[in-house]
mmCIF file of C-alpha atoms and ligand atoms in Angstrom:
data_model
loop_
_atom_site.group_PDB
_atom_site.id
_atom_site.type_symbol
_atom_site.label_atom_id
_atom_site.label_comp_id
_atom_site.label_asym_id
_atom_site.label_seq_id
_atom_site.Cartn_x
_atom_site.Cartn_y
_atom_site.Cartn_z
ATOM 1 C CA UNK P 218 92.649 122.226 120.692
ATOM 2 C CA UNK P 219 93.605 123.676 117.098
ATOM 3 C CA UNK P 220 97.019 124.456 117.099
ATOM 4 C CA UNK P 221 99.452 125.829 114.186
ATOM 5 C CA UNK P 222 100.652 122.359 113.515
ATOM 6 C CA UNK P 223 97.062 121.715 112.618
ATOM 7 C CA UNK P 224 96.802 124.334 109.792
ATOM 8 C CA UNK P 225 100.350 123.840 108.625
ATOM 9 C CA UNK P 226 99.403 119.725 108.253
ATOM 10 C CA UNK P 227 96.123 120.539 106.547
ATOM 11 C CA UNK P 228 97.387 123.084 104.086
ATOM 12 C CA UNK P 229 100.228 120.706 103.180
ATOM 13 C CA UNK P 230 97.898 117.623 103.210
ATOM 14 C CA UNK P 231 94.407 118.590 102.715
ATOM 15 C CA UNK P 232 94.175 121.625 100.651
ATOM 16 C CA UNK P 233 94.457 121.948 96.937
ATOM 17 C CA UNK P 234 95.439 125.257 94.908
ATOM 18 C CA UNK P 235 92.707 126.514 93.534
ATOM 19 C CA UNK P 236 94.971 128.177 91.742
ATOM 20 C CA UNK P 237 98.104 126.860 90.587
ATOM 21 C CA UNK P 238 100.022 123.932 90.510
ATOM 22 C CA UNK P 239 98.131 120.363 91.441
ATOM 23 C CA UNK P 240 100.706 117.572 91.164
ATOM 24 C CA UNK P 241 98.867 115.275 91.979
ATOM 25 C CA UNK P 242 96.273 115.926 88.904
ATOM 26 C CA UNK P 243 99.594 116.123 86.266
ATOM 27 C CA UNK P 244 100.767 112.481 88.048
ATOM 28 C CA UNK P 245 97.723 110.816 86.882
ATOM 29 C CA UNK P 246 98.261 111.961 83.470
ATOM 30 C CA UNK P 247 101.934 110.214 83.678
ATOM 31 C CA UNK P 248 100.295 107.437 85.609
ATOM 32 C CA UNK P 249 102.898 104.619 84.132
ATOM 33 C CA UNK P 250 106.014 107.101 83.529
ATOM 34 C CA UNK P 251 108.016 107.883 80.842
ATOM 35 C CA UNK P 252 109.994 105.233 79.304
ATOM 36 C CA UNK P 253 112.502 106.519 76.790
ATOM 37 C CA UNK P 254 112.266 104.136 73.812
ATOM 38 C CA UNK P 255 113.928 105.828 71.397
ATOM 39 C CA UNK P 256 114.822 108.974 69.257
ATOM 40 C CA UNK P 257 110.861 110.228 68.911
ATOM 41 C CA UNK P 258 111.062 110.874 72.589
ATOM 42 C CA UNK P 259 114.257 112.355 72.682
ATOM 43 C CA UNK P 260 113.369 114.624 70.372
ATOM 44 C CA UNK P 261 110.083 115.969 71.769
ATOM 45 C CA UNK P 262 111.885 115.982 75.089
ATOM 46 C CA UNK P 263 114.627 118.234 74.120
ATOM 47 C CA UNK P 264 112.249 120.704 71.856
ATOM 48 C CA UNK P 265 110.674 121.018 75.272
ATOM 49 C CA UNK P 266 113.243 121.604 77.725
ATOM 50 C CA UNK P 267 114.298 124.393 74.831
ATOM 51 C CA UNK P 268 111.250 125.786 74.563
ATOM 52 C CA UNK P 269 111.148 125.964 78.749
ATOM 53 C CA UNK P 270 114.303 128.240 78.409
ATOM 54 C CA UNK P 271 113.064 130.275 75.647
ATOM 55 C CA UNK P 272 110.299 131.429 77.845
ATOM 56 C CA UNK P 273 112.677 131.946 81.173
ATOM 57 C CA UNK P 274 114.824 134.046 79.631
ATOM 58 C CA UNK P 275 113.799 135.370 76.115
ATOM 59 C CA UNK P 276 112.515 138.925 76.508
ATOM 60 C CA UNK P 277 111.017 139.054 73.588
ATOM 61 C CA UNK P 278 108.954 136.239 73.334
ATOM 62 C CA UNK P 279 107.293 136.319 76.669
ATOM 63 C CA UNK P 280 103.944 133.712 74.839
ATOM 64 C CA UNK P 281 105.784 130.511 73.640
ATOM 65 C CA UNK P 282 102.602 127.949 72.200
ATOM 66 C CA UNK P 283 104.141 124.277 70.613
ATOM 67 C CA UNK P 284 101.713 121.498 69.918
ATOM 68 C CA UNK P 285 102.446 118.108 70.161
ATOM 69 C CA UNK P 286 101.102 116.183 67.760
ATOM 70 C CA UNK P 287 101.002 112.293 66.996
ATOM 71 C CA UNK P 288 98.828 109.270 66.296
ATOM 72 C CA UNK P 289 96.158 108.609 68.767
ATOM 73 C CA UNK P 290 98.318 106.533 71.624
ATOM 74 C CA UNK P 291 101.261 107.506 70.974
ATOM 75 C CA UNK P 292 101.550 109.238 74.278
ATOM 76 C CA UNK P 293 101.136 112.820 73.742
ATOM 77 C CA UNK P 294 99.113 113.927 76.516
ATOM 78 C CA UNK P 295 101.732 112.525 79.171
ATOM 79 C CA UNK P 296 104.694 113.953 77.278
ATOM 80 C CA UNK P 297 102.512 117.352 77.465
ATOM 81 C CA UNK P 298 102.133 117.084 81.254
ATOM 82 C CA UNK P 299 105.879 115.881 81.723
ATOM 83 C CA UNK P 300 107.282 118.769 80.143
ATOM 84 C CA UNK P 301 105.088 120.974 81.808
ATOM 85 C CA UNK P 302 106.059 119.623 85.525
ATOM 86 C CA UNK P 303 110.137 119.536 83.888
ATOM 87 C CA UNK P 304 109.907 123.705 83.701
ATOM 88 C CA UNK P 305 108.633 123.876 87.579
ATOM 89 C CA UNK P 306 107.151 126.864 87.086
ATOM 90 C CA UNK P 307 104.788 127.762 89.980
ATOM 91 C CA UNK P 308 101.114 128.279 88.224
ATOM 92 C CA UNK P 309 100.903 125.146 86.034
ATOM 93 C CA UNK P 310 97.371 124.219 84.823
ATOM 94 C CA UNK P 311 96.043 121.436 82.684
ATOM 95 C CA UNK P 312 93.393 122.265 80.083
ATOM 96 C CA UNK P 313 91.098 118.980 78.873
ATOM 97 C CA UNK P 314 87.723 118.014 77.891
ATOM 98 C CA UNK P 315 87.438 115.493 80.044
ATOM 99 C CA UNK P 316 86.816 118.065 83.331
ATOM 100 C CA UNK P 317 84.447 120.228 81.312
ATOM 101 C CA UNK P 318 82.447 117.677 80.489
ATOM 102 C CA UNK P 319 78.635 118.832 80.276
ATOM 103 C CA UNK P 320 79.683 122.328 80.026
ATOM 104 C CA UNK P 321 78.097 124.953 76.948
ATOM 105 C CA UNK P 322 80.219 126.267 74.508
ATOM 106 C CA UNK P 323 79.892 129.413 76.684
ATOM 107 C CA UNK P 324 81.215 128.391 79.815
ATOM 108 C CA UNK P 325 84.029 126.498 78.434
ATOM 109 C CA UNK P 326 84.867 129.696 76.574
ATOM 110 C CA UNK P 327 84.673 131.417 79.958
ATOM 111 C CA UNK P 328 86.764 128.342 81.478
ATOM 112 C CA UNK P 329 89.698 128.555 79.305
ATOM 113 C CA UNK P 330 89.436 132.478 79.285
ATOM 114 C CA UNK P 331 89.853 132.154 83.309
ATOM 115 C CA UNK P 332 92.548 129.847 82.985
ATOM 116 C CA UNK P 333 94.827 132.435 80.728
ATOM 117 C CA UNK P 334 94.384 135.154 83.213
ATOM 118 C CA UNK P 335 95.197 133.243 86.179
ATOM 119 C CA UNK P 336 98.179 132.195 84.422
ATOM 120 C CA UNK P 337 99.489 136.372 83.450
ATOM 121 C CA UNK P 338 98.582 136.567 86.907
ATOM 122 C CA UNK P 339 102.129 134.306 87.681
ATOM 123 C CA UNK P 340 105.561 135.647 86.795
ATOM 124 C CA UNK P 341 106.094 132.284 84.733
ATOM 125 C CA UNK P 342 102.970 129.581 83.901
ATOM 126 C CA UNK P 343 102.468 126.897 81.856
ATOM 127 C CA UNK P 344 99.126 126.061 80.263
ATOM 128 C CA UNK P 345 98.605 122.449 78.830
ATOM 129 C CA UNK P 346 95.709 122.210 76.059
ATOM 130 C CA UNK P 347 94.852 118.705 75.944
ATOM 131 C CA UNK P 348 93.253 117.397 72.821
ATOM 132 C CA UNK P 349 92.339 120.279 71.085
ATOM 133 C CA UNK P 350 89.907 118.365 68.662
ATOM 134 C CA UNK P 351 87.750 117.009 71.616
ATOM 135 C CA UNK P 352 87.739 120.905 73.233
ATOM 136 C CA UNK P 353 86.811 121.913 69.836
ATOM 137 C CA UNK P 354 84.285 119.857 69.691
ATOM 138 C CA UNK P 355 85.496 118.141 66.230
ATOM 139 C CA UNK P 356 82.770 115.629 64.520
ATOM 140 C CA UNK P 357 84.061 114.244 61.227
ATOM 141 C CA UNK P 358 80.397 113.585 60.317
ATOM 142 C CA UNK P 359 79.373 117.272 58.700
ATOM 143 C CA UNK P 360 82.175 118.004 59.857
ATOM 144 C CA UNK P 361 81.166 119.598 62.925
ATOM 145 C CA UNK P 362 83.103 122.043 65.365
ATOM 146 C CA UNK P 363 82.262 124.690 68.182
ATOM 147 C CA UNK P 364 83.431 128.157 66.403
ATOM 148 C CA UNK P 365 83.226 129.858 69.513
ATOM 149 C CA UNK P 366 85.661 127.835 71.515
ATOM 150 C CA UNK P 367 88.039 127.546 68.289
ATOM 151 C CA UNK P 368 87.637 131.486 68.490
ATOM 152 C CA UNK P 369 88.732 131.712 71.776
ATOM 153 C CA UNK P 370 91.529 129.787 71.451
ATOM 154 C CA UNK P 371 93.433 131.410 68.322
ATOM 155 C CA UNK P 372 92.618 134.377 70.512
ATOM 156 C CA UNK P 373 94.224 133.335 73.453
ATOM 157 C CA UNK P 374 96.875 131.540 72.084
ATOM 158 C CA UNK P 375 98.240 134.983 70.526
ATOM 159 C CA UNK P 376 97.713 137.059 73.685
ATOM 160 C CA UNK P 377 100.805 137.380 75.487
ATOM 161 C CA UNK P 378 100.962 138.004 79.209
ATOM 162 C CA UNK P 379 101.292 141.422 80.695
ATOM 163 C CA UNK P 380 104.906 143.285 80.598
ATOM 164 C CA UNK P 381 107.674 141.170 83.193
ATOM 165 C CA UNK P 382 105.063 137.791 83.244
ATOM 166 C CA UNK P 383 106.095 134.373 81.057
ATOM 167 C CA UNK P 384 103.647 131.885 79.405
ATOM 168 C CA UNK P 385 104.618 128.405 78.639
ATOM 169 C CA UNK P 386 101.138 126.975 76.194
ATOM 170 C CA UNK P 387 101.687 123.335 75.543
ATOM 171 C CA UNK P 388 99.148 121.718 73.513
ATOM 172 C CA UNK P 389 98.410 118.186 71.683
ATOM 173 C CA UNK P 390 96.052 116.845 68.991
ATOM 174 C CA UNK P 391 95.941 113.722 67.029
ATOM 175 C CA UNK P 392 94.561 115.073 63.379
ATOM 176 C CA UNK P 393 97.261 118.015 62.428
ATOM 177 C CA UNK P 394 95.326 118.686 58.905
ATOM 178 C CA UNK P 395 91.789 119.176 60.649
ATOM 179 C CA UNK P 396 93.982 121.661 62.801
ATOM 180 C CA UNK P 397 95.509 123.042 59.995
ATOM 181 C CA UNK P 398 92.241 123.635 58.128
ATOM 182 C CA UNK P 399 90.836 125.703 61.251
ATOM 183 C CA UNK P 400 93.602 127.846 60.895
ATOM 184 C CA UNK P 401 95.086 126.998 64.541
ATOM 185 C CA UNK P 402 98.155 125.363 63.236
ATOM 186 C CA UNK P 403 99.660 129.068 62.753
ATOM 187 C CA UNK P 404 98.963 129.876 66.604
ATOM 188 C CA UNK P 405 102.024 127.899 67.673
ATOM 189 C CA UNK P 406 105.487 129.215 67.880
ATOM 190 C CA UNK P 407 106.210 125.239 66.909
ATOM 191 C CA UNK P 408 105.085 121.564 65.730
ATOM 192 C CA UNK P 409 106.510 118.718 67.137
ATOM 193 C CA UNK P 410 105.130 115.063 65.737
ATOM 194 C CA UNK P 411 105.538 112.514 68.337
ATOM 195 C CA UNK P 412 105.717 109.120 65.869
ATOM 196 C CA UNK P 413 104.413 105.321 67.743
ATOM 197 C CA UNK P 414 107.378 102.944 68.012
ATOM 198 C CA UNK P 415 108.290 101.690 64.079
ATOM 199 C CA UNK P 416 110.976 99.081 65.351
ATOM 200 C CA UNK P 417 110.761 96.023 67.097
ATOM 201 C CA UNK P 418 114.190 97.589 69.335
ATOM 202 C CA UNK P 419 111.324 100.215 70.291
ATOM 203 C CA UNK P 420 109.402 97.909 71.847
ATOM 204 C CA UNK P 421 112.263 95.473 73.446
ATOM 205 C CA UNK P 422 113.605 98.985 74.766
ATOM 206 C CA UNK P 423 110.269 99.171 76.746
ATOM 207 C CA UNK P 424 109.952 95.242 77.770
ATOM 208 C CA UNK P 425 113.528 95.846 79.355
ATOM 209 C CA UNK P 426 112.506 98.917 81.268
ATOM 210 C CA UNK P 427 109.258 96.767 82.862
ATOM 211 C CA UNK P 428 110.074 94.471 85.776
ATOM 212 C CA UNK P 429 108.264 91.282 86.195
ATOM 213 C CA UNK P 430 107.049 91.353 83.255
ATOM 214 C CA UNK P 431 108.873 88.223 81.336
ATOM 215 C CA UNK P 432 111.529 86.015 82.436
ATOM 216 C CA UNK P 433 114.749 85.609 80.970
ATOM 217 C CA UNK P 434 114.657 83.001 78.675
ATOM 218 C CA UNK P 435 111.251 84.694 77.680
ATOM 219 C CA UNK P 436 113.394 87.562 76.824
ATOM 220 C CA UNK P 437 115.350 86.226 74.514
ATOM 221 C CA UNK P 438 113.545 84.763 72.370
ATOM 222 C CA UNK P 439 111.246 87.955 72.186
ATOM 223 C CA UNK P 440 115.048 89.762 71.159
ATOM 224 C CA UNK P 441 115.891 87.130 68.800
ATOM 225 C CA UNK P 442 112.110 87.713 67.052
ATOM 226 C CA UNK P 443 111.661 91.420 67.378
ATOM 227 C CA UNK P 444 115.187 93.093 66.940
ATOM 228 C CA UNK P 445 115.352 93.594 63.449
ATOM 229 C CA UNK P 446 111.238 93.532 63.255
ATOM 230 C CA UNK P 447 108.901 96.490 61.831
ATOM 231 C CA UNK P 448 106.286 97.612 63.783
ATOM 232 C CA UNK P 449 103.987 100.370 64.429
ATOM 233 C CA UNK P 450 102.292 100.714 67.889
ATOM 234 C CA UNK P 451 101.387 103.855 70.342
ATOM 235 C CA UNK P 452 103.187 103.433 73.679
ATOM 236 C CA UNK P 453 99.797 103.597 74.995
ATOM 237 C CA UNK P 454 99.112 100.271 73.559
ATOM 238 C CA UNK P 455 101.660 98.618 73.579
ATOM 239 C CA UNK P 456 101.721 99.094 77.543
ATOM 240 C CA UNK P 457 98.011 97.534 77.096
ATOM 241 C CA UNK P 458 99.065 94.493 75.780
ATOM 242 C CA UNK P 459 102.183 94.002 77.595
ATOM 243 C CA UNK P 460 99.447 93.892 81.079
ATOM 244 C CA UNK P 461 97.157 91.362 78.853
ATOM 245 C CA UNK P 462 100.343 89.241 78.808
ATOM 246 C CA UNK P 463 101.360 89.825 82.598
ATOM 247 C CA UNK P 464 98.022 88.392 83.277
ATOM 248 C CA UNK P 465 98.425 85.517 82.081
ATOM 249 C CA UNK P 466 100.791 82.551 83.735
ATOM 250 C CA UNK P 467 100.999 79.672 80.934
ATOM 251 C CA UNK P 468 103.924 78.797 78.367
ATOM 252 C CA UNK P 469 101.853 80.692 75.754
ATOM 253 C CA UNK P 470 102.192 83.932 76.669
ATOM 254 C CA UNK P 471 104.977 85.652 74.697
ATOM 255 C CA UNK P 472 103.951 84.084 71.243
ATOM 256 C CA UNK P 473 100.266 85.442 72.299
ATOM 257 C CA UNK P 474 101.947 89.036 73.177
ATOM 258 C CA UNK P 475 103.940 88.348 69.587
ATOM 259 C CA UNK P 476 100.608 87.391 68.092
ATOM 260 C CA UNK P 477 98.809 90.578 69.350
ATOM 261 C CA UNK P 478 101.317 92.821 68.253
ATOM 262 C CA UNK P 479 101.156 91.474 64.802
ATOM 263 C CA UNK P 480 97.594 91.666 64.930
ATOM 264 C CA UNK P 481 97.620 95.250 66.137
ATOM 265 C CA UNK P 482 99.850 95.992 62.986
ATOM 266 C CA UNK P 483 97.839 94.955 60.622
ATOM 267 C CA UNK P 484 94.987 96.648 62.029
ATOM 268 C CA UNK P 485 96.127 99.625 61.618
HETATM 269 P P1 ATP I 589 95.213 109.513 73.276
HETATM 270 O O1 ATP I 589 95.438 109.407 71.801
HETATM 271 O O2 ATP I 589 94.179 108.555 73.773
HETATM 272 O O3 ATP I 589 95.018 110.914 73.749
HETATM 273 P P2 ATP I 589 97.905 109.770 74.215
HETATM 274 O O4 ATP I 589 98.716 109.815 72.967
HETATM 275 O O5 ATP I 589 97.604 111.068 74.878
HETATM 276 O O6 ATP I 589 96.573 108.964 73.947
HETATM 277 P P3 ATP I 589 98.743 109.020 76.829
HETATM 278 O O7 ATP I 589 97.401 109.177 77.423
HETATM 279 O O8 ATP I 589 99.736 110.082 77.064
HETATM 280 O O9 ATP I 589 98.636 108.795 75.254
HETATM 281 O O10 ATP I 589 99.301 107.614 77.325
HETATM 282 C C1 ATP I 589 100.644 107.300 77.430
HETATM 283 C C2 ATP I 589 100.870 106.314 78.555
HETATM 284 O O11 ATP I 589 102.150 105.723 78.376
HETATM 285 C C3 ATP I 589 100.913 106.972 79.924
HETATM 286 O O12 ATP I 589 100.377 106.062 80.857
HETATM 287 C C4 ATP I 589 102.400 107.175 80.200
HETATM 288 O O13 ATP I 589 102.715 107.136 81.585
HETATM 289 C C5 ATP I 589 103.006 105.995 79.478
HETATM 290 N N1 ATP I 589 104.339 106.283 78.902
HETATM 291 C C6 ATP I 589 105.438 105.566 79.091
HETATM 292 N N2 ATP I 589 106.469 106.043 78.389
HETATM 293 C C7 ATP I 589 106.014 107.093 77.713
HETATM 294 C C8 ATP I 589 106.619 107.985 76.801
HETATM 295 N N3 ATP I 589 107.890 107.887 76.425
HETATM 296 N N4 ATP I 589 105.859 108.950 76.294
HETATM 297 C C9 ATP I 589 104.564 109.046 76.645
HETATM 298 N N5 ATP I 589 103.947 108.220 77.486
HETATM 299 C C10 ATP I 589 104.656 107.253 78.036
HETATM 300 MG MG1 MG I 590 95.829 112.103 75.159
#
């Protein structure tokens, strides 16, 4: 027999929005947290959380847009989706590439266009636009770049939502000139720059926030050789080579993690 209980369990287990928020799809863009290394993060944080007030309550700007924008790891797209779950509003939708895969330049246009008007559809949304170069379409060879969807999205990043209804757009890219030559880097309200870590303290800040990762002793002599160090590494990868080292279980391993973050500094 089919009771109540039944359709209560399944819509609370088994049944995803089709419209609205899906936590668990902005989760797996935060899939290892948010560690708080230092003032970069801080500072994107807080521009969000204002810029989540400014569209709750500011009546006359009822379309806030800000892009994120920072070296390619640095962590943008989970900051995007962090902020976007912070402001709990109840349509939140995430915008990427990655799920339109395959599609024409036609029916992303019409996928993105849908997107917007479910979100005026909800008293307050929030719209995240990941990597606007790979939406775009953005070849340095030529350089190439789908005019229609870039079309489309100056467009819709300057409609507001109908009268009483609040829009939240959070977008990130990697190459702010190529954005500022299309003429999109006008569409948002504001810029942040999200910087990688520049100081060795960056990095100990995240080694102390990761459990099991090295012992004590191994600790300190990572502090004593990284505290007043310069560096320059995307969260991203730095969390990639601190799971290299976890794998391994010899004496070796921190002056092979020191060794690969020196070598991923002068690679760059
Ligand atoms: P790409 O250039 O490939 O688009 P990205 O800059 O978008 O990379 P993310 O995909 O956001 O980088 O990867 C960041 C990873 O680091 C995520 O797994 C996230 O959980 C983790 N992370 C930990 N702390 C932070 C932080 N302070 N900011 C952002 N990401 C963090
Ligand atoms: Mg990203």
């Amino acid at each position: 027999k089919v009771c109540r209980g039944d359709f209560v369990h399944a819509l609370e287990n088994d049944i995803k929005p089709a419209f609205g928020v899906s936590k668990d799809e902005f989760d797996s863009y935060i899939s290892n947290g948010i560690i708080v290394w230092g003032q970069p993060v801080t500072d994107v944080l807080e521009e969000g959380q204002l810029r989540i007030r400014q569209t709750i309550k500011s009546e006359m700007t009822p379309l806030v847009t800000i892009l994120i924008e920072g070296p390619p790891n640095s962590g943008k797209t989970a900051l995007a989706a962090h902020i976007a779950t912070l402001s709990k509003f109840p349509y939140l939708k995430f915008c990427t590439a990655q799920t339109m895969l395959g599609y024409s330049e036609l029916a992303k246009c019409q996928q993105l266009k849908k997107i917007f008007e479910d979100a005026h559809k909800s008293a307050l949304s929030c719209v995240v636009v990941d990597e606007l170069e790979s939406l775009l379409e953005y070849a340095p060879v030529g350089p190439r770049y789908s005019n229609n969807v870039l079309q489309t999205l100056k467009l819709l990043f300057k409609r507001p939502p109908p009268k009483g209804r609040k829009l939240l757009v959070i977008a990130t890219a990697t190459y702010r000139d190529i954005l500022d030559q299309l003429g999109l880097l006008a569409s948002f309200s504001k810029v942040i720059h999200l910087s990688n870590m520049s100081s060795g303290k960056h990095v100990l800040h995240v080694l102390n926030e990761i459990e099991h990762c090295f012992n004590d002793e191994e600790m300190k002599y990572l502090e004593k050789k990284l505290h007043d160090k310069k560096v320059w590494i995307g969260i991203k990868s730095l969390l990639d080579l601190i799971e290299v080292a976890r794998q391994a279980d010899d004496s070796a391993r921190v002056t092979r993690f020191l060794t690969q973050l020196e070598e991923y500094n002068s690679s760059i």
